[in-house]
């Protein structure tokens, strides 16, 4: 069965510090992976996606993620966090074209000044 | 940019009431989705539609129905609301060939008393 695990429910980092949010997936076929962000009171916005090719993908707002097939992971990183990055982050896995994504439970990021 | 509009941001209903949640998208997307978002559970798919008058069940369809009479509008219906349906409901849409890239509305927070 498809599943996504985000081990960290909450993470707090200082402004300017680096960030890594973890995501592990279980998927029976070639996984297509996504990170979405939800700011308070907003819907979800796509940060980045991985379909194939280079395993390090760049997204919006200075985020990047690395696909590691051997570890079934797709961790999200940012070298220097800004206060505006405080939000909830969701990892998702699915087919490239289709109608169903499986989402993780989310990680809430708090940024302290 | 695609815009997905959920007409009601906050609703308070009583147990047993019939509830309609409306969603409209303005970019001619073929696919539309209804998700439920609960803390610690992430997003769970209730129903989706890939064409007018077409619908398919997601992971948690019990207690819900949907209607898609026009391409741009996808309604979620709670026939008889119950307290365990208190949640945040997110509508999303995607282009059929859009590789599972979802555009989300801002959400409708439903409280059932």
Short mmCIF file of N, CA, C and O in Angstrom, two decimals, chain A residues 5-113:
data_model
loop_
_atom_site.label_atom_id
_atom_site.label_comp_id
_atom_site.label_asym_id
_atom_site.label_seq_id
_atom_site.Cartn_x
_atom_site.Cartn_y
_atom_site.Cartn_z
N UNK A 5 5.43 8.86 5.30
CA UNK A 5 5.71 9.12 6.71
C UNK A 5 6.55 10.38 6.85
O UNK A 5 7.62 10.49 6.24
N UNK A 6 6.03 11.30 7.62
CA UNK A 6 6.81 12.48 8.00
C UNK A 6 7.05 12.34 9.50
O UNK A 6 6.15 12.58 10.29
N UNK A 7 8.25 11.95 9.88
CA UNK A 7 8.49 11.57 11.28
C UNK A 7 8.36 12.71 12.29
O UNK A 7 8.09 12.47 13.45
N UNK A 8 8.56 13.92 11.82
CA UNK A 8 8.57 15.07 12.73
C UNK A 8 7.25 15.82 12.63
O UNK A 8 6.91 16.33 11.58
N UNK A 9 6.51 15.87 13.73
CA UNK A 9 5.25 16.59 13.74
C UNK A 9 5.51 18.09 13.82
O UNK A 9 4.86 18.90 13.15
N UNK A 10 6.45 18.47 14.68
CA UNK A 10 6.83 19.87 14.84
C UNK A 10 8.34 19.98 14.75
O UNK A 10 9.06 19.11 15.25
N UNK A 11 8.79 21.06 14.14
CA UNK A 11 10.21 21.40 14.14
C UNK A 11 10.32 22.89 14.40
O UNK A 11 9.56 23.69 13.82
N UNK A 12 11.27 23.27 15.25
CA UNK A 12 11.54 24.69 15.51
C UNK A 12 12.98 24.97 15.14
O UNK A 12 13.88 24.26 15.60
N UNK A 13 13.18 25.98 14.33
CA UNK A 13 14.53 26.39 13.95
C UNK A 13 14.66 27.90 14.14
O UNK A 13 13.66 28.63 14.09
N UNK A 14 15.88 28.33 14.32
CA UNK A 14 16.14 29.77 14.42
C UNK A 14 16.21 30.38 13.03
O UNK A 14 16.65 29.72 12.07
N UNK A 15 15.79 31.61 12.93
CA UNK A 15 15.88 32.31 11.66
C UNK A 15 17.34 32.35 11.21
O UNK A 15 18.23 32.65 12.01
N UNK A 16 17.58 32.02 9.95
CA UNK A 16 18.93 31.98 9.41
C UNK A 16 19.58 30.61 9.48
O UNK A 16 20.58 30.36 8.81
N UNK A 17 19.02 29.72 10.27
CA UNK A 17 19.57 28.36 10.38
C UNK A 17 19.09 27.53 9.19
O UNK A 17 18.15 27.86 8.49
N UNK A 18 19.79 26.41 9.00
CA UNK A 18 19.41 25.50 7.93
C UNK A 18 18.25 24.61 8.39
O UNK A 18 17.99 24.45 9.59
N UNK A 19 17.56 24.03 7.40
CA UNK A 19 16.37 23.24 7.68
C UNK A 19 16.40 21.96 6.87
O UNK A 19 16.80 21.96 5.69
N UNK A 20 15.99 20.87 7.49
CA UNK A 20 15.73 19.64 6.76
C UNK A 20 14.47 19.01 7.31
O UNK A 20 14.38 18.73 8.51
N UNK A 21 13.51 18.78 6.44
CA UNK A 21 12.27 18.09 6.81
C UNK A 21 12.30 16.72 6.15
O UNK A 21 12.53 16.59 4.95
N UNK A 22 12.01 15.71 6.97
CA UNK A 22 12.14 14.35 6.49
C UNK A 22 10.84 13.80 5.91
O UNK A 22 9.75 14.12 6.39
N UNK A 23 11.00 12.96 4.89
CA UNK A 23 9.87 12.30 4.26
C UNK A 23 10.31 10.92 3.80
O UNK A 23 11.30 10.80 3.06
N UNK A 24 9.61 9.88 4.24
CA UNK A 24 9.83 8.53 3.75
C UNK A 24 8.55 8.01 3.13
O UNK A 24 7.46 8.30 3.62
N UNK A 25 8.68 7.25 2.07
CA UNK A 25 7.49 6.81 1.34
C UNK A 25 7.55 5.32 1.11
O UNK A 25 8.61 4.69 1.13
N UNK A 26 6.39 4.77 0.86
CA UNK A 26 6.25 3.39 0.40
C UNK A 26 5.33 3.43 -0.81
O UNK A 26 4.20 3.93 -0.72
N UNK A 27 5.85 2.94 -1.92
CA UNK A 27 5.07 3.02 -3.17
C UNK A 27 5.46 1.86 -4.06
O UNK A 27 6.63 1.57 -4.22
N UNK A 28 4.49 1.21 -4.65
CA UNK A 28 4.75 -0.02 -5.39
C UNK A 28 5.36 0.17 -6.76
O UNK A 28 5.95 -0.75 -7.30
N UNK A 29 5.24 1.33 -7.30
CA UNK A 29 5.77 1.59 -8.65
C UNK A 29 6.79 2.72 -8.56
O UNK A 29 7.20 3.10 -7.46
N UNK A 30 7.19 3.23 -9.68
CA UNK A 30 8.10 4.38 -9.66
C UNK A 30 7.39 5.55 -9.01
O UNK A 30 6.33 5.96 -9.47
N UNK A 31 7.96 6.06 -7.93
CA UNK A 31 7.25 7.13 -7.22
C UNK A 31 7.46 8.50 -7.86
O UNK A 31 8.53 8.80 -8.37
N UNK A 32 6.41 9.27 -7.83
CA UNK A 32 6.51 10.67 -8.18
C UNK A 32 6.21 11.44 -6.91
O UNK A 32 5.21 11.18 -6.24
N UNK A 33 7.09 12.34 -6.55
CA UNK A 33 7.11 12.90 -5.21
C UNK A 33 6.93 14.40 -5.24
O UNK A 33 7.40 15.09 -6.16
N UNK A 34 6.26 14.89 -4.22
CA UNK A 34 5.87 16.29 -4.16
C UNK A 34 6.06 16.81 -2.74
O UNK A 34 5.88 16.08 -1.77
N UNK A 35 6.37 18.08 -2.64
CA UNK A 35 6.28 18.80 -1.38
C UNK A 35 5.34 20.00 -1.59
O UNK A 35 5.50 20.77 -2.55
N UNK A 36 4.38 20.10 -0.66
CA UNK A 36 3.46 21.22 -0.64
C UNK A 36 3.63 21.97 0.69
O UNK A 36 3.96 21.37 1.71
N UNK A 37 3.32 23.26 0.67
CA UNK A 37 3.39 24.07 1.88
C UNK A 37 2.02 24.73 2.10
O UNK A 37 1.35 25.13 1.15
N UNK A 38 1.64 24.80 3.36
CA UNK A 38 0.38 25.45 3.73
C UNK A 38 0.66 26.52 4.77
O UNK A 38 0.98 26.22 5.92
N UNK A 39 0.54 27.76 4.36
CA UNK A 39 0.67 28.87 5.30
C UNK A 39 -0.64 29.01 6.08
O UNK A 39 -1.69 28.58 5.60
N UNK A 40 -0.57 29.60 7.26
CA UNK A 40 -1.78 29.71 8.08
C UNK A 40 -2.94 30.36 7.32
O UNK A 40 -2.79 31.40 6.69
N UNK A 41 -4.09 29.70 7.35
CA UNK A 41 -5.28 30.23 6.70
C UNK A 41 -5.30 30.09 5.20
O UNK A 41 -6.20 30.65 4.54
N UNK A 42 -4.35 29.37 4.66
CA UNK A 42 -4.25 29.25 3.19
C UNK A 42 -4.44 27.80 2.76
O UNK A 42 -4.33 26.86 3.57
N UNK A 43 -4.65 27.63 1.47
CA UNK A 43 -4.61 26.29 0.91
C UNK A 43 -3.16 25.86 0.70
O UNK A 43 -2.23 26.57 1.06
N UNK A 44 -2.99 24.69 0.14
CA UNK A 44 -1.64 24.17 -0.09
C UNK A 44 -1.08 24.72 -1.39
O UNK A 44 -1.80 24.90 -2.37
N UNK A 45 0.23 24.96 -1.38
CA UNK A 45 0.93 25.43 -2.57
C UNK A 45 2.07 24.48 -2.89
O UNK A 45 2.80 24.06 -1.98
N UNK A 46 2.25 24.16 -4.16
CA UNK A 46 3.32 23.27 -4.56
C UNK A 46 4.66 23.95 -4.40
O UNK A 46 4.89 25.05 -4.93
N UNK A 47 5.58 23.30 -3.67
CA UNK A 47 6.95 23.79 -3.54
C UNK A 47 7.85 23.22 -4.62
O UNK A 47 8.64 23.94 -5.23
N UNK A 48 7.76 21.92 -4.82
CA UNK A 48 8.59 21.27 -5.82
C UNK A 48 8.07 19.86 -6.07
O UNK A 48 7.25 19.34 -5.30
N UNK A 49 8.57 19.26 -7.15
CA UNK A 49 8.16 17.90 -7.51
C UNK A 49 9.34 17.18 -8.13
O UNK A 49 10.22 17.79 -8.72
N UNK A 50 9.31 15.86 -7.99
CA UNK A 50 10.31 15.00 -8.61
C UNK A 50 9.60 13.93 -9.43
O UNK A 50 8.77 13.17 -8.91
N UNK A 51 9.97 13.87 -10.71
CA UNK A 51 9.43 12.82 -11.57
C UNK A 51 10.53 11.87 -12.03
O UNK A 51 10.37 10.66 -12.01
N UNK A 52 11.63 12.42 -12.47
CA UNK A 52 12.73 11.59 -12.97
C UNK A 52 13.94 12.50 -13.15
O UNK A 52 13.86 13.71 -12.97
N UNK A 53 15.07 11.87 -13.51
CA UNK A 53 16.25 12.67 -13.81
C UNK A 53 17.06 12.99 -12.57
O UNK A 53 17.17 12.18 -11.64
N UNK A 54 17.59 14.18 -12.55
CA UNK A 54 18.42 14.62 -11.45
C UNK A 54 17.69 14.44 -10.13
O UNK A 54 16.56 14.91 -9.95
N UNK A 55 18.36 13.78 -9.19
CA UNK A 55 17.68 13.47 -7.94
C UNK A 55 17.61 14.65 -6.98
O UNK A 55 16.95 14.57 -5.95
N UNK A 56 18.29 15.72 -7.29
CA UNK A 56 18.21 16.94 -6.50
C UNK A 56 17.35 17.93 -7.28
O UNK A 56 17.71 18.34 -8.37
N UNK A 57 16.22 18.29 -6.71
CA UNK A 57 15.30 19.18 -7.41
C UNK A 57 15.19 20.50 -6.68
O UNK A 57 15.19 20.55 -5.45
N UNK A 58 15.08 21.54 -7.45
CA UNK A 58 14.94 22.88 -6.90
C UNK A 58 13.48 23.31 -6.97
O UNK A 58 12.75 22.97 -7.90
N UNK A 59 13.07 24.03 -5.96
CA UNK A 59 11.70 24.51 -5.94
C UNK A 59 11.63 26.01 -5.74
O UNK A 59 12.62 26.72 -5.87
N UNK A 60 10.45 26.45 -5.37
CA UNK A 60 10.26 27.88 -5.12
C UNK A 60 10.73 28.23 -3.72
O UNK A 60 10.94 27.35 -2.88
N UNK A 61 10.91 29.50 -3.48
CA UNK A 61 11.25 30.04 -2.16
C UNK A 61 12.57 29.52 -1.63
O UNK A 61 12.79 29.51 -0.42
N UNK A 62 13.46 29.07 -2.51
CA UNK A 62 14.79 28.62 -2.09
C UNK A 62 14.86 27.21 -1.54
O UNK A 62 15.88 26.80 -0.98
N UNK A 63 13.79 26.45 -1.67
CA UNK A 63 13.77 25.07 -1.19
C UNK A 63 14.33 24.11 -2.23
O UNK A 63 14.24 24.36 -3.43
N UNK A 64 14.88 23.02 -1.75
CA UNK A 64 15.31 21.93 -2.60
C UNK A 64 14.99 20.61 -1.90
O UNK A 64 14.76 20.57 -0.69
N UNK A 65 14.96 19.54 -2.68
CA UNK A 65 14.71 18.23 -2.10
C UNK A 65 15.55 17.21 -2.85
O UNK A 65 15.82 17.37 -4.04
N UNK A 66 15.93 16.17 -2.15
CA UNK A 66 16.75 15.12 -2.75
C UNK A 66 16.04 13.79 -2.67
O UNK A 66 15.63 13.35 -1.59
N UNK A 67 15.91 13.14 -3.80
CA UNK A 67 15.31 11.81 -3.89
C UNK A 67 16.41 10.78 -3.69
O UNK A 67 17.41 10.76 -4.41
N UNK A 68 16.21 9.90 -2.72
CA UNK A 68 17.15 8.80 -2.48
C UNK A 68 16.35 7.50 -2.54
O UNK A 68 15.67 7.12 -1.57
N UNK A 69 16.47 6.82 -3.67
CA UNK A 69 15.69 5.61 -3.88
C UNK A 69 16.05 4.53 -2.86
O UNK A 69 15.17 3.85 -2.33
N UNK A 70 17.33 4.40 -2.56
CA UNK A 70 17.78 3.33 -1.66
C UNK A 70 17.22 3.51 -0.25
O UNK A 70 17.07 2.55 0.49
N UNK A 71 16.93 4.74 0.11
CA UNK A 71 16.40 5.02 1.45
C UNK A 71 14.91 5.34 1.42
O UNK A 71 14.32 5.63 2.46
N UNK A 72 14.29 5.29 0.24
CA UNK A 72 12.87 5.65 0.09
C UNK A 72 12.59 6.98 0.77
O UNK A 72 11.61 7.13 1.53
N UNK A 73 13.45 7.93 0.47
CA UNK A 73 13.29 9.23 1.12
C UNK A 73 13.26 10.37 0.11
O UNK A 73 13.77 10.25 -1.01
N UNK A 74 12.66 11.45 0.54
CA UNK A 74 12.57 12.66 -0.29
C UNK A 74 12.56 13.83 0.68
O UNK A 74 11.55 14.46 0.94
N UNK A 75 13.70 14.14 1.23
CA UNK A 75 13.80 15.16 2.27
C UNK A 75 13.89 16.56 1.67
O UNK A 75 14.56 16.79 0.66
N UNK A 76 13.26 17.47 2.36
CA UNK A 76 13.21 18.87 1.93
C UNK A 76 14.24 19.66 2.71
O UNK A 76 14.36 19.50 3.93
N UNK A 77 14.95 20.56 2.01
CA UNK A 77 16.00 21.33 2.67
C UNK A 77 15.93 22.79 2.26
O UNK A 77 15.43 23.14 1.18
N UNK A 78 16.45 23.62 3.17
CA UNK A 78 16.64 25.03 2.85
C UNK A 78 17.85 25.50 3.63
O UNK A 78 17.95 25.23 4.84
N UNK A 79 18.79 26.18 3.01
CA UNK A 79 20.04 26.54 3.68
C UNK A 79 19.87 27.60 4.77
O UNK A 79 20.58 27.59 5.77
N UNK A 80 18.90 28.50 4.60
CA UNK A 80 18.74 29.58 5.57
C UNK A 80 17.26 29.92 5.66
O UNK A 80 16.66 30.44 4.72
N UNK A 81 16.68 29.65 6.81
CA UNK A 81 15.24 29.81 6.98
C UNK A 81 14.88 31.25 7.31
O UNK A 81 15.58 31.93 8.07
N UNK A 82 13.78 31.69 6.75
CA UNK A 82 13.25 33.03 7.00
C UNK A 82 11.98 32.89 7.84
O UNK A 82 11.30 31.86 7.78
N UNK A 83 11.66 33.95 8.58
CA UNK A 83 10.47 33.87 9.45
C UNK A 83 9.22 33.55 8.64
O UNK A 83 8.30 32.87 9.13
N UNK A 84 9.18 33.97 7.37
CA UNK A 84 8.00 33.73 6.55
C UNK A 84 7.87 32.26 6.12
O UNK A 84 6.84 31.89 5.54
N UNK A 85 8.88 31.44 6.42
CA UNK A 85 8.78 30.01 6.10
C UNK A 85 7.96 29.24 7.13
O UNK A 85 7.67 28.06 6.92
N UNK A 86 7.59 29.88 8.22
CA UNK A 86 6.75 29.21 9.22
C UNK A 86 5.44 28.79 8.58
O UNK A 86 4.69 29.63 8.06
N UNK A 87 5.17 27.49 8.60
CA UNK A 87 4.02 26.94 7.88
C UNK A 87 3.97 25.45 8.18
O UNK A 87 4.79 24.92 8.93
N UNK A 88 3.03 24.78 7.54
CA UNK A 88 2.97 23.32 7.62
C UNK A 88 3.37 22.77 6.25
O UNK A 88 2.92 23.27 5.21
N UNK A 89 4.20 21.74 6.28
CA UNK A 89 4.75 21.18 5.06
C UNK A 89 4.29 19.74 4.89
O UNK A 89 4.35 18.95 5.84
N UNK A 90 3.85 19.43 3.68
CA UNK A 90 3.32 18.10 3.39
C UNK A 90 4.11 17.47 2.25
O UNK A 90 4.31 18.08 1.20
N UNK A 91 4.50 16.24 2.48
CA UNK A 91 5.11 15.42 1.44
C UNK A 91 4.00 14.54 0.85
O UNK A 91 3.09 14.11 1.58
N UNK A 92 4.08 14.27 -0.45
CA UNK A 92 3.06 13.44 -1.08
C UNK A 92 3.70 12.56 -2.15
O UNK A 92 4.71 12.93 -2.76
N UNK A 93 3.09 11.40 -2.37
CA UNK A 93 3.57 10.47 -3.38
C UNK A 93 2.40 10.02 -4.24
O UNK A 93 1.27 9.91 -3.77
N UNK A 94 2.67 9.80 -5.52
CA UNK A 94 1.63 9.32 -6.41
C UNK A 94 2.20 8.98 -7.75
O UNK A 94 3.43 8.94 -7.94
N UNK A 95 1.29 8.76 -8.69
CA UNK A 95 1.72 8.53 -10.06
C UNK A 95 1.94 9.87 -10.73
O UNK A 95 1.46 10.90 -10.26
N UNK A 96 2.65 9.82 -11.84
CA UNK A 96 2.91 11.07 -12.55
C UNK A 96 1.62 11.66 -13.08
O UNK A 96 1.36 12.85 -12.97
N UNK A 97 0.80 10.80 -13.64
CA UNK A 97 -0.47 11.26 -14.21
C UNK A 97 -1.55 10.39 -13.61
O UNK A 97 -1.49 9.18 -13.69
N UNK A 98 -2.45 11.00 -12.99
CA UNK A 98 -3.48 10.20 -12.34
C UNK A 98 -4.27 11.05 -11.40
O UNK A 98 -4.17 12.26 -11.41
N UNK A 99 -5.01 10.40 -10.59
CA UNK A 99 -5.97 11.14 -9.81
C UNK A 99 -5.82 10.95 -8.31
O UNK A 99 -6.71 11.29 -7.57
N UNK A 100 -4.70 10.44 -7.90
CA UNK A 100 -4.62 10.19 -6.48
C UNK A 100 -3.21 10.43 -5.96
O UNK A 100 -2.26 9.82 -6.41
N UNK A 101 -3.13 11.33 -5.01
CA UNK A 101 -1.91 11.53 -4.25
C UNK A 101 -2.13 11.06 -2.83
O UNK A 101 -3.21 11.25 -2.27
N UNK A 102 -1.10 10.47 -2.24
CA UNK A 102 -1.14 10.12 -0.83
C UNK A 102 -0.26 11.11 -0.09
O UNK A 102 0.92 11.28 -0.44
N UNK A 103 -0.84 11.76 0.91
CA UNK A 103 -0.13 12.79 1.65
C UNK A 103 0.36 12.25 2.99
O UNK A 103 -0.28 11.39 3.62
N UNK A 104 1.48 12.80 3.44
CA UNK A 104 1.92 12.57 4.81
C UNK A 104 1.10 13.40 5.78
O UNK A 104 0.27 14.22 5.38
N UNK A 105 1.37 13.19 7.06
CA UNK A 105 0.59 13.87 8.10
C UNK A 105 0.99 15.33 8.29
O UNK A 105 0.30 16.08 8.97
N UNK A 106 2.12 15.71 7.70
CA UNK A 106 2.54 17.10 7.78
C UNK A 106 3.56 17.35 8.88
O UNK A 106 3.59 16.65 9.90
N UNK A 107 4.39 18.35 8.66
CA UNK A 107 5.34 18.83 9.67
C UNK A 107 5.12 20.32 9.83
O UNK A 107 5.17 21.07 8.84
N UNK A 108 4.89 20.73 11.07
CA UNK A 108 4.70 22.16 11.36
C UNK A 108 6.05 22.77 11.68
O UNK A 108 6.75 22.33 12.60
N UNK A 109 6.42 23.77 10.91
CA UNK A 109 7.69 24.46 11.11
C UNK A 109 7.45 25.77 11.85
O UNK A 109 6.65 26.60 11.43
N UNK A 110 8.16 25.93 12.95
CA UNK A 110 8.16 27.20 13.69
C UNK A 110 9.54 27.83 13.55
O UNK A 110 10.56 27.13 13.63
N UNK A 111 9.56 29.11 13.33
CA UNK A 111 10.82 29.84 13.17
C UNK A 111 10.93 30.83 14.32
O UNK A 111 10.05 31.68 14.49
N UNK A 112 12.01 30.73 15.07
CA UNK A 112 12.20 31.66 16.17
C UNK A 112 13.27 32.69 15.81
O UNK A 112 14.24 32.39 15.12
N UNK A 113 13.02 33.91 16.28
CA UNK A 113 13.93 35.00 15.93
C UNK A 113 15.02 35.15 16.98
O UNK A 113 14.96 34.55 18.05
#
